[in-house]
CSV table of N, CA, C and O in Angstrom, one decimal:
chain,number,residue,atom,x,y,z
X,7,UNK,N,-60.1,-212.0,92.5
X,7,UNK,CA,-59.2,-210.9,92.6
X,7,UNK,C,-57.8,-211.4,92.0
X,7,UNK,O,-57.3,-212.4,92.4
X,8,UNK,N,-57.3,-210.5,91.1
X,8,UNK,CA,-56.0,-210.9,90.4
X,8,UNK,C,-54.9,-210.3,91.2
X,8,UNK,O,-54.9,-209.1,91.6
X,9,UNK,N,-53.8,-211.0,91.4
X,9,UNK,CA,-52.6,-210.5,92.0
X,9,UNK,C,-51.4,-210.8,91.0
X,9,UNK,O,-51.4,-211.9,90.4
X,10,UNK,N,-50.5,-209.9,91.0
X,10,UNK,CA,-49.3,-210.1,90.2
X,10,UNK,C,-48.0,-210.1,91.1
X,10,UNK,O,-47.9,-209.2,91.9
X,11,UNK,N,-47.2,-211.0,90.8
X,11,UNK,CA,-45.9,-211.1,91.6
X,11,UNK,C,-44.7,-211.1,90.6
X,11,UNK,O,-44.7,-212.0,89.8
X,12,UNK,N,-43.9,-210.1,90.8
X,12,UNK,CA,-42.7,-210.1,89.9
X,12,UNK,C,-41.5,-210.7,90.6
X,12,UNK,O,-41.4,-210.7,91.8
X,13,UNK,N,-40.5,-211.1,89.8
X,13,UNK,CA,-39.3,-211.6,90.3
X,13,UNK,C,-38.2,-211.4,89.2
X,13,UNK,O,-38.5,-211.2,88.0
X,14,UNK,N,-36.9,-211.4,89.6
X,14,UNK,CA,-35.8,-211.4,88.7
X,14,UNK,C,-35.1,-210.1,88.6
X,14,UNK,O,-34.1,-210.1,87.8
X,15,UNK,N,-35.4,-209.1,89.3
X,15,UNK,CA,-34.6,-207.9,89.3
X,15,UNK,C,-33.3,-208.1,90.0
X,15,UNK,O,-33.0,-209.1,90.5
X,16,UNK,N,-32.5,-207.0,89.9
X,16,UNK,CA,-31.2,-207.1,90.5
X,16,UNK,C,-30.2,-206.1,90.0
X,16,UNK,O,-30.6,-205.1,89.3
X,17,UNK,N,-28.9,-206.3,90.3
X,17,UNK,CA,-27.9,-205.4,89.8
X,17,UNK,C,-27.0,-206.1,88.8
X,17,UNK,O,-26.6,-207.3,88.9
X,18,UNK,N,-26.8,-205.4,87.7
X,18,UNK,CA,-26.0,-206.0,86.6
X,18,UNK,C,-25.1,-204.9,86.0
X,18,UNK,O,-25.5,-203.7,86.1
X,19,UNK,N,-24.0,-205.3,85.4
X,19,UNK,CA,-23.2,-204.3,84.7
X,19,UNK,C,-23.7,-204.0,83.3
X,19,UNK,O,-24.4,-204.8,82.7
X,20,UNK,N,-23.4,-202.8,82.9
X,20,UNK,CA,-23.8,-202.4,81.5
X,20,UNK,C,-23.3,-203.5,80.5
X,20,UNK,O,-22.2,-204.0,80.6
X,21,UNK,N,-24.2,-203.8,79.6
X,21,UNK,CA,-24.0,-204.8,78.6
X,21,UNK,C,-24.5,-206.2,79.0
X,21,UNK,O,-24.5,-207.1,78.2
X,22,UNK,N,-24.8,-206.3,80.3
X,22,UNK,CA,-25.3,-207.6,80.8
X,22,UNK,C,-26.8,-207.9,80.5
X,22,UNK,O,-27.4,-207.1,79.8
X,23,UNK,N,-27.3,-208.9,81.1
X,23,UNK,CA,-28.6,-209.4,80.8
X,23,UNK,C,-29.3,-209.7,82.2
X,23,UNK,O,-28.7,-210.1,83.1
X,24,UNK,N,-30.6,-209.6,82.2
X,24,UNK,CA,-31.5,-210.0,83.3
X,24,UNK,C,-32.8,-210.5,82.7
X,24,UNK,O,-33.2,-210.1,81.6
X,25,UNK,N,-33.4,-211.3,83.5
X,25,UNK,CA,-34.7,-211.9,83.1
X,25,UNK,C,-35.7,-211.5,84.2
X,25,UNK,O,-35.5,-211.9,85.4
X,26,UNK,N,-36.8,-210.9,83.8
X,26,UNK,CA,-37.9,-210.6,84.7
X,26,UNK,C,-39.1,-211.6,84.5
X,26,UNK,O,-39.4,-211.8,83.3
X,27,UNK,N,-39.7,-212.0,85.5
X,27,UNK,CA,-40.9,-212.8,85.4
X,27,UNK,C,-42.0,-212.3,86.2
X,27,UNK,O,-41.8,-211.6,87.3
X,28,UNK,N,-43.3,-212.5,85.8
X,28,UNK,CA,-44.4,-212.0,86.5
X,28,UNK,C,-45.5,-213.1,86.4
X,28,UNK,O,-45.8,-213.7,85.3
X,29,UNK,N,-46.0,-213.5,87.6
X,29,UNK,CA,-47.0,-214.6,87.7
X,29,UNK,C,-48.3,-214.0,88.2
X,29,UNK,O,-48.3,-213.3,89.2
X,30,UNK,N,-49.3,-214.3,87.5
X,30,UNK,CA,-50.7,-213.8,87.8
X,30,UNK,C,-51.4,-214.9,88.6
X,30,UNK,O,-51.4,-216.0,88.1
X,31,UNK,N,-52.1,-214.6,89.6
X,31,UNK,CA,-52.9,-215.5,90.4
X,31,UNK,C,-54.3,-215.0,90.6
X,31,UNK,O,-54.5,-213.8,90.5
X,32,UNK,N,-55.2,-215.9,90.8
X,32,UNK,CA,-56.6,-215.4,91.0
X,32,UNK,C,-57.4,-215.8,89.7
X,32,UNK,O,-57.0,-216.6,88.9
X,33,UNK,N,-58.5,-215.1,89.6
X,33,UNK,CA,-59.4,-215.4,88.5
X,33,UNK,C,-58.9,-214.5,87.3
X,33,UNK,O,-59.2,-213.3,87.2
X,34,UNK,N,-58.1,-215.1,86.4
X,34,UNK,CA,-57.5,-214.3,85.3
X,34,UNK,C,-58.5,-214.1,84.2
X,34,UNK,O,-59.0,-215.1,83.6
X,35,UNK,N,-58.8,-212.9,83.8
X,35,UNK,CA,-59.8,-212.6,82.7
X,35,UNK,C,-59.2,-212.9,81.4
X,35,UNK,O,-58.0,-212.8,81.2
X,36,UNK,N,-60.0,-213.3,80.5
X,36,UNK,CA,-59.6,-213.4,79.1
X,36,UNK,C,-59.4,-212.1,78.4
X,36,UNK,O,-59.8,-211.0,79.0
X,37,UNK,N,-58.8,-212.0,77.3
X,37,UNK,CA,-58.6,-210.8,76.5
X,37,UNK,C,-57.9,-209.7,77.4
X,37,UNK,O,-58.3,-208.5,77.3
X,38,UNK,N,-57.0,-210.1,78.2
X,38,UNK,CA,-56.2,-209.1,79.0
X,38,UNK,C,-54.8,-208.9,78.4
X,38,UNK,O,-54.2,-209.9,78.0
X,39,UNK,N,-54.4,-207.7,78.4
X,39,UNK,CA,-53.0,-207.4,78.0
X,39,UNK,C,-52.1,-207.4,79.2
X,39,UNK,O,-52.5,-206.9,80.3
X,40,UNK,N,-51.0,-208.1,79.1
X,40,UNK,CA,-50.0,-208.1,80.2
X,40,UNK,C,-48.7,-207.5,79.7
X,40,UNK,O,-48.4,-207.5,78.5
X,41,UNK,N,-48.0,-206.9,80.6
X,41,UNK,CA,-46.8,-206.2,80.1
X,41,UNK,C,-46.0,-205.7,81.3
X,41,UNK,O,-46.3,-205.9,82.5
X,42,UNK,N,-44.9,-204.9,80.9
X,42,UNK,CA,-44.0,-204.3,81.8
X,42,UNK,C,-43.9,-202.8,81.6
X,42,UNK,O,-43.9,-202.4,80.4
X,43,UNK,N,-43.9,-202.1,82.7
X,43,UNK,CA,-43.7,-200.7,82.7
X,43,UNK,C,-42.5,-200.5,83.6
X,43,UNK,O,-42.2,-201.3,84.5
X,44,UNK,N,-41.9,-199.3,83.5
X,44,UNK,CA,-40.8,-199.0,84.4
X,44,UNK,C,-40.8,-197.5,84.8
X,44,UNK,O,-41.4,-196.7,84.1
X,45,UNK,N,-40.3,-197.3,86.0
X,45,UNK,CA,-40.2,-195.9,86.5
X,45,UNK,C,-38.8,-195.6,86.9
X,45,UNK,O,-38.3,-196.1,88.0
X,46,UNK,N,-38.0,-194.9,86.1
X,46,UNK,CA,-36.6,-194.5,86.4
X,46,UNK,C,-36.7,-193.5,87.6
X,46,UNK,O,-37.7,-192.8,87.8
X,47,UNK,N,-35.6,-193.4,88.3
X,47,UNK,CA,-35.5,-192.4,89.4
X,47,UNK,C,-35.9,-191.0,88.9
X,47,UNK,O,-35.3,-190.5,88.0
X,48,UNK,N,-36.8,-190.4,89.6
X,48,UNK,CA,-37.2,-189.0,89.3
X,48,UNK,C,-38.0,-188.8,88.0
X,48,UNK,O,-38.2,-187.6,87.6
X,49,UNK,N,-38.4,-189.9,87.4
X,49,UNK,CA,-39.1,-189.8,86.2
X,49,UNK,C,-40.5,-190.5,86.3
X,49,UNK,O,-40.8,-191.2,87.2
X,50,UNK,N,-41.3,-190.2,85.3
X,50,UNK,CA,-42.6,-190.9,85.2
X,50,UNK,C,-42.5,-192.3,84.8
X,50,UNK,O,-41.6,-192.7,84.1
X,51,UNK,N,-43.6,-193.1,85.1
X,51,UNK,CA,-43.7,-194.4,84.7
X,51,UNK,C,-43.8,-194.5,83.2
X,51,UNK,O,-44.6,-193.7,82.6
X,52,UNK,N,-43.2,-195.4,82.5
X,52,UNK,CA,-43.3,-195.5,81.0
X,52,UNK,C,-43.4,-197.0,80.6
X,52,UNK,O,-43.1,-197.9,81.3
X,53,UNK,N,-44.0,-197.1,79.4
X,53,UNK,CA,-44.2,-198.4,78.8
X,53,UNK,C,-42.8,-199.0,78.4
X,53,UNK,O,-42.0,-198.4,77.8
X,54,UNK,N,-42.7,-200.3,78.7
X,54,UNK,CA,-41.5,-201.1,78.3
X,54,UNK,C,-41.9,-202.0,77.2
X,54,UNK,O,-41.4,-202.0,76.1
X,55,UNK,N,-42.9,-202.9,77.5
X,55,UNK,CA,-43.4,-203.9,76.5
X,55,UNK,C,-44.7,-204.5,77.0
X,55,UNK,O,-44.9,-204.6,78.2
X,56,UNK,N,-45.5,-204.8,76.0
X,56,UNK,CA,-46.8,-205.4,76.3
X,56,UNK,C,-47.1,-206.6,75.3
X,56,UNK,O,-46.5,-206.6,74.2
X,57,UNK,N,-47.9,-207.5,75.8
X,57,UNK,CA,-48.3,-208.6,74.9
X,57,UNK,C,-49.7,-209.0,75.2
X,57,UNK,O,-50.1,-209.1,76.3
X,58,UNK,N,-50.5,-209.1,74.1
X,58,UNK,CA,-51.9,-209.4,74.3
X,58,UNK,C,-52.1,-210.9,74.5
X,58,UNK,O,-51.1,-211.7,74.3
X,59,UNK,N,-53.3,-211.4,74.8
X,59,UNK,CA,-53.6,-212.8,75.0
X,59,UNK,C,-53.4,-213.5,73.7
X,59,UNK,O,-53.1,-214.7,73.6
X,60,UNK,N,-53.6,-212.8,72.6
X,60,UNK,CA,-53.4,-213.4,71.2
X,60,UNK,C,-51.9,-213.4,70.7
X,60,UNK,O,-51.7,-213.9,69.7
X,61,UNK,N,-51.0,-212.7,71.5
X,61,UNK,CA,-49.6,-212.8,71.1
X,61,UNK,C,-49.1,-211.5,70.4
X,61,UNK,O,-48.0,-211.5,70.0
X,62,UNK,N,-49.9,-210.5,70.3
X,62,UNK,CA,-49.5,-209.3,69.7
X,62,UNK,C,-48.6,-208.5,70.7
X,62,UNK,O,-49.0,-208.3,71.8
X,63,UNK,N,-47.4,-208.1,70.2
X,63,UNK,CA,-46.4,-207.5,71.1
X,63,UNK,C,-46.1,-206.1,70.7
X,63,UNK,O,-46.0,-205.8,69.5
X,64,UNK,N,-45.9,-205.3,71.7
X,64,UNK,CA,-45.4,-203.9,71.4
X,64,UNK,C,-44.3,-203.6,72.4
X,64,UNK,O,-44.3,-204.0,73.5
X,65,UNK,N,-43.3,-202.8,71.9
X,65,UNK,CA,-42.2,-202.4,72.7
X,65,UNK,C,-42.0,-200.8,72.7
X,65,UNK,O,-42.4,-200.2,71.7
X,66,UNK,N,-41.5,-200.3,73.8
X,66,UNK,CA,-41.1,-199.0,73.8
X,66,UNK,C,-39.9,-198.7,72.9
X,66,UNK,O,-39.1,-199.7,72.8
X,67,UNK,N,-39.8,-197.5,72.4
X,67,UNK,CA,-38.7,-197.3,71.4
X,67,UNK,C,-37.3,-197.5,72.0
X,67,UNK,O,-36.4,-198.0,71.3
X,68,UNK,N,-37.1,-197.2,73.3
X,68,UNK,CA,-35.8,-197.3,73.9
X,68,UNK,C,-35.4,-198.8,74.1
X,68,UNK,O,-34.2,-199.0,74.4
X,69,UNK,N,-36.3,-199.7,74.1
X,69,UNK,CA,-35.9,-201.1,74.4
X,69,UNK,C,-36.0,-202.0,73.2
X,69,UNK,O,-35.5,-203.2,73.3
X,70,UNK,N,-36.6,-201.6,72.1
X,70,UNK,CA,-36.8,-202.5,71.0
X,70,UNK,C,-35.5,-203.0,70.4
X,70,UNK,O,-34.6,-202.2,70.3
X,71,UNK,N,-35.4,-204.3,70.2
X,71,UNK,CA,-34.2,-204.9,69.7
X,71,UNK,C,-33.3,-205.4,70.8
X,71,UNK,O,-32.4,-206.2,70.6
X,72,UNK,N,-33.6,-205.0,72.1
X,72,UNK,CA,-32.8,-205.4,73.2
X,72,UNK,C,-33.6,-206.3,74.2
X,72,UNK,O,-33.0,-207.2,74.8
X,73,UNK,N,-34.9,-206.0,74.3
X,73,UNK,CA,-35.7,-206.7,75.3
X,73,UNK,C,-36.7,-207.6,74.5
X,73,UNK,O,-37.1,-207.2,73.4
X,74,UNK,N,-37.0,-208.7,75.1
X,74,UNK,CA,-38.0,-209.6,74.4
X,74,UNK,C,-39.0,-210.1,75.5
X,74,UNK,O,-38.6,-210.6,76.5
X,75,UNK,N,-40.3,-209.8,75.2
X,75,UNK,CA,-41.3,-210.2,76.1
X,75,UNK,C,-42.0,-211.5,75.5
X,75,UNK,O,-42.1,-211.7,74.3
X,76,UNK,N,-42.4,-212.3,76.5
X,76,UNK,CA,-43.2,-213.5,76.1
X,76,UNK,C,-44.2,-213.8,77.1
X,76,UNK,O,-44.1,-213.3,78.3
X,77,UNK,N,-45.2,-214.6,76.7
X,77,UNK,CA,-46.3,-214.9,77.6
X,77,UNK,C,-46.8,-216.3,77.5
X,77,UNK,O,-46.8,-216.9,76.4
X,78,UNK,N,-47.1,-216.9,78.6
X,78,UNK,CA,-47.6,-218.2,78.7
X,78,UNK,C,-49.1,-218.2,79.2
X,78,UNK,O,-49.2,-218.0,80.4
X,79,UNK,N,-50.0,-218.3,78.4
X,79,UNK,CA,-51.4,-218.1,78.8
X,79,UNK,C,-51.9,-219.3,79.7
X,79,UNK,O,-52.8,-219.1,80.6
X,80,UNK,N,-51.3,-220.4,79.6
X,80,UNK,CA,-51.7,-221.6,80.4
X,80,UNK,C,-51.2,-221.4,81.8
X,80,UNK,O,-51.9,-221.7,82.8
X,81,UNK,N,-50.0,-220.8,82.0
X,81,UNK,CA,-49.4,-220.6,83.3
X,81,UNK,C,-49.7,-219.2,83.8
X,81,UNK,O,-49.3,-218.9,85.0
X,82,UNK,N,-50.3,-218.3,83.0
X,82,UNK,CA,-50.6,-217.0,83.4
X,82,UNK,C,-49.3,-216.2,83.9
X,82,UNK,O,-49.3,-215.6,84.9
X,83,UNK,N,-48.3,-216.4,83.0
X,83,UNK,CA,-47.0,-215.7,83.3
X,83,UNK,C,-46.6,-214.9,82.1
X,83,UNK,O,-47.0,-215.1,81.0
X,84,UNK,N,-45.9,-213.8,82.4
X,84,UNK,CA,-45.2,-213.0,81.4
X,84,UNK,C,-43.8,-212.8,81.8
X,84,UNK,O,-43.4,-212.6,82.9
X,85,UNK,N,-42.9,-213.0,80.8
X,85,UNK,CA,-41.5,-213.0,81.0
X,85,UNK,C,-40.8,-212.0,80.1
X,85,UNK,O,-41.3,-211.8,79.0
X,86,UNK,N,-39.8,-211.3,80.6
X,86,UNK,CA,-39.1,-210.4,79.7
X,86,UNK,C,-37.6,-210.6,79.8
X,86,UNK,O,-37.0,-210.5,80.9
X,87,UNK,N,-37.0,-210.9,78.7
X,87,UNK,CA,-35.5,-211.0,78.7
X,87,UNK,C,-34.9,-209.7,78.3
X,87,UNK,O,-35.3,-209.1,77.3
X,88,UNK,N,-34.0,-209.2,79.1
X,88,UNK,CA,-33.4,-207.9,78.9
X,88,UNK,C,-31.9,-208.1,78.6
X,88,UNK,O,-31.2,-208.5,79.5
X,89,UNK,N,-31.5,-207.7,77.4
X,89,UNK,CA,-30.1,-207.9,77.0
X,89,UNK,C,-29.5,-206.5,76.7
X,89,UNK,O,-30.2,-205.5,76.5
X,90,UNK,N,-28.2,-206.5,76.6
X,90,UNK,CA,-27.5,-205.2,76.3
X,90,UNK,C,-28.0,-204.1,77.2
X,90,UNK,O,-28.2,-203.0,76.7
X,91,UNK,N,-28.0,-204.4,78.5
X,91,UNK,CA,-28.6,-203.4,79.4
X,91,UNK,C,-27.7,-202.2,79.5
X,91,UNK,O,-26.4,-202.3,79.4
X,92,UNK,N,-28.3,-201.0,79.7
X,92,UNK,CA,-27.6,-199.7,79.8
X,92,UNK,C,-27.9,-199.1,81.1
X,92,UNK,O,-29.0,-199.4,81.7
X,93,UNK,N,-27.1,-198.2,81.6
X,93,UNK,CA,-27.4,-197.5,82.9
X,93,UNK,C,-28.8,-196.8,82.8
X,93,UNK,O,-29.4,-196.8,83.9
X,94,UNK,N,-29.2,-196.3,81.7
X,94,UNK,CA,-30.5,-195.7,81.6
X,94,UNK,C,-31.7,-196.6,81.7
X,94,UNK,O,-32.8,-196.2,81.7
X,95,UNK,N,-31.4,-197.9,81.7
X,95,UNK,CA,-32.5,-198.9,82.0
X,95,UNK,C,-32.7,-199.1,83.5
X,95,UNK,O,-33.7,-199.8,83.8
X,96,UNK,N,-31.9,-198.4,84.3
X,96,UNK,CA,-32.1,-198.5,85.7
X,96,UNK,C,-33.5,-197.9,86.1
X,96,UNK,O,-33.8,-196.8,85.7
X,97,UNK,N,-34.3,-198.7,86.8
X,97,UNK,CA,-35.7,-198.3,87.1
X,97,UNK,C,-36.3,-199.4,88.0
X,97,UNK,O,-35.7,-200.5,88.2
X,98,UNK,N,-37.4,-199.0,88.6
X,98,UNK,CA,-38.3,-200.1,89.2
X,98,UNK,C,-39.2,-200.6,88.0
X,98,UNK,O,-39.9,-199.7,87.4
X,99,UNK,N,-39.3,-201.8,87.8
X,99,UNK,CA,-40.0,-202.4,86.8
X,99,UNK,C,-41.3,-203.0,87.4
X,99,UNK,O,-41.3,-203.8,88.3
X,100,UNK,N,-42.4,-202.7,86.7
X,100,UNK,CA,-43.7,-203.1,87.2
X,100,UNK,C,-44.4,-204.0,86.2
X,100,UNK,O,-44.5,-203.7,85.0
X,101,UNK,N,-45.0,-205.1,86.6
X,101,UNK,CA,-45.9,-205.9,85.8
X,101,UNK,C,-47.3,-205.3,85.8
X,101,UNK,O,-47.7,-204.9,86.9
X,102,UNK,N,-48.0,-205.4,84.7
X,102,UNK,CA,-49.4,-204.9,84.7
X,102,UNK,C,-50.2,-205.8,83.9
X,102,UNK,O,-49.8,-206.3,82.8
X,103,UNK,N,-51.5,-206.0,84.4
X,103,UNK,CA,-52.5,-206.7,83.6
X,103,UNK,C,-53.7,-205.8,83.4
X,103,UNK,O,-54.2,-205.2,84.4
X,104,UNK,N,-54.1,-205.6,82.2
X,104,UNK,CA,-55.1,-204.6,81.9
X,104,UNK,C,-56.1,-205.2,80.9
X,104,UNK,O,-55.8,-205.9,79.9
X,105,UNK,N,-57.4,-205.0,81.2
X,105,UNK,CA,-58.5,-205.4,80.4
X,105,UNK,C,-59.4,-204.2,80.1
X,105,UNK,O,-59.9,-203.7,81.1
X,106,UNK,N,-59.5,-203.8,78.9
X,106,UNK,CA,-60.2,-202.5,78.6
X,106,UNK,C,-61.7,-202.8,78.2
X,106,UNK,O,-62.4,-201.8,77.9
X,107,UNK,N,-62.1,-204.0,78.2
X,107,UNK,CA,-63.6,-204.3,78.0
X,107,UNK,C,-64.1,-204.8,79.3
X,107,UNK,O,-63.4,-205.4,80.1
X,108,UNK,N,-65.5,-204.7,79.5
X,108,UNK,CA,-66.0,-205.2,80.7
X,108,UNK,C,-66.0,-206.7,80.9
X,108,UNK,O,-66.2,-207.4,79.9
X,109,UNK,N,-65.7,-207.2,82.0
X,109,UNK,CA,-65.3,-206.5,83.3
X,109,UNK,C,-63.9,-205.9,83.1
X,109,UNK,O,-63.0,-206.5,82.6
X,110,UNK,N,-63.8,-204.6,83.6
X,110,UNK,CA,-62.5,-203.9,83.5
X,110,UNK,C,-61.6,-204.4,84.5
X,110,UNK,O,-61.9,-204.7,85.7
X,111,UNK,N,-60.3,-204.5,84.1
X,111,UNK,CA,-59.2,-204.8,85.1
X,111,UNK,C,-58.0,-203.9,84.8
X,111,UNK,O,-57.7,-203.6,83.7
X,112,UNK,N,-57.4,-203.5,85.9
X,112,UNK,CA,-56.1,-202.8,85.8
X,112,UNK,C,-55.3,-203.1,87.1
X,112,UNK,O,-55.5,-202.4,88.1
X,113,UNK,N,-54.5,-204.1,87.0
X,113,UNK,CA,-53.8,-204.6,88.2
X,113,UNK,C,-52.3,-204.4,88.0
X,113,UNK,O,-51.7,-204.7,86.9
X,114,UNK,N,-51.6,-203.9,89.0
X,114,UNK,CA,-50.2,-203.7,89.0
X,114,UNK,C,-49.5,-204.6,90.0
X,114,UNK,O,-50.0,-204.9,91.1
X,115,UNK,N,-48.3,-205.1,89.7
X,115,UNK,CA,-47.5,-205.8,90.7
X,115,UNK,C,-46.8,-204.8,91.6
X,115,UNK,O,-46.9,-203.6,91.5
X,116,UNK,N,-46.0,-205.3,92.5
X,116,UNK,CA,-45.4,-204.4,93.5
X,116,UNK,C,-44.1,-203.8,93.0
X,116,UNK,O,-43.6,-202.8,93.7
X,117,UNK,N,-43.6,-204.3,91.9
X,117,UNK,CA,-42.4,-203.7,91.4
X,117,UNK,C,-41.1,-204.4,91.8
X,117,UNK,O,-41.0,-205.0,92.9
X,118,UNK,N,-40.1,-204.4,90.9
X,118,UNK,CA,-38.9,-205.0,91.2
X,118,UNK,C,-37.8,-204.1,90.6
X,118,UNK,O,-37.9,-203.6,89.5
X,119,UNK,N,-36.7,-203.9,91.4
X,119,UNK,CA,-35.7,-203.0,91.1
X,119,UNK,C,-34.7,-203.6,90.1
X,119,UNK,O,-34.2,-204.7,90.3
X,120,UNK,N,-34.4,-202.9,89.1
X,120,UNK,CA,-33.3,-203.2,88.1
X,120,UNK,C,-32.3,-202.1,88.2
X,120,UNK,O,-32.6,-200.9,87.9
X,121,UNK,N,-31.0,-202.4,88.5
X,121,UNK,CA,-30.0,-201.4,88.5
X,121,UNK,C,-28.9,-201.8,87.6
X,121,UNK,O,-28.3,-202.9,87.7
X,122,UNK,N,-28.5,-201.0,86.6
X,122,UNK,CA,-27.4,-201.2,85.7
X,122,UNK,C,-26.3,-200.3,86.0
X,122,UNK,O,-26.4,-199.1,85.9
X,123,UNK,N,-25.2,-200.8,86.3
X,123,UNK,CA,-24.0,-200.0,86.6
X,123,UNK,C,-23.1,-199.8,85.4
X,123,UNK,O,-23.0,-200.7,84.5
X,124,UNK,N,-22.5,-198.7,85.3
X,124,UNK,CA,-21.7,-198.3,84.2
X,124,UNK,C,-20.2,-198.8,84.4
X,124,UNK,O,-19.8,-199.3,85.4
């Protein structure tokens, strides 16, 4: 069973930076995509950034150029550096591990709050 534990959220002023980390434990499958999603207050959950086990990265339009995702396959961790934060980045950030080939996996972390003050 795979579990994801996030850390690094908090309160920061606009223009500041935060770093989120996610550690996966358990039997980690190969060929799994790991990434970050967020859910702003009153809105639906949205993609922030993903990285495949091979290192292919995708970003949501609103964060490209400001956020950087990285992955360490040996340590089963994914990290996201968030720079030039804006109040609209305020959300609960969730780590996700997904594998679309059998055996299928879709695991979420518990979420970590990021609040950006203006």
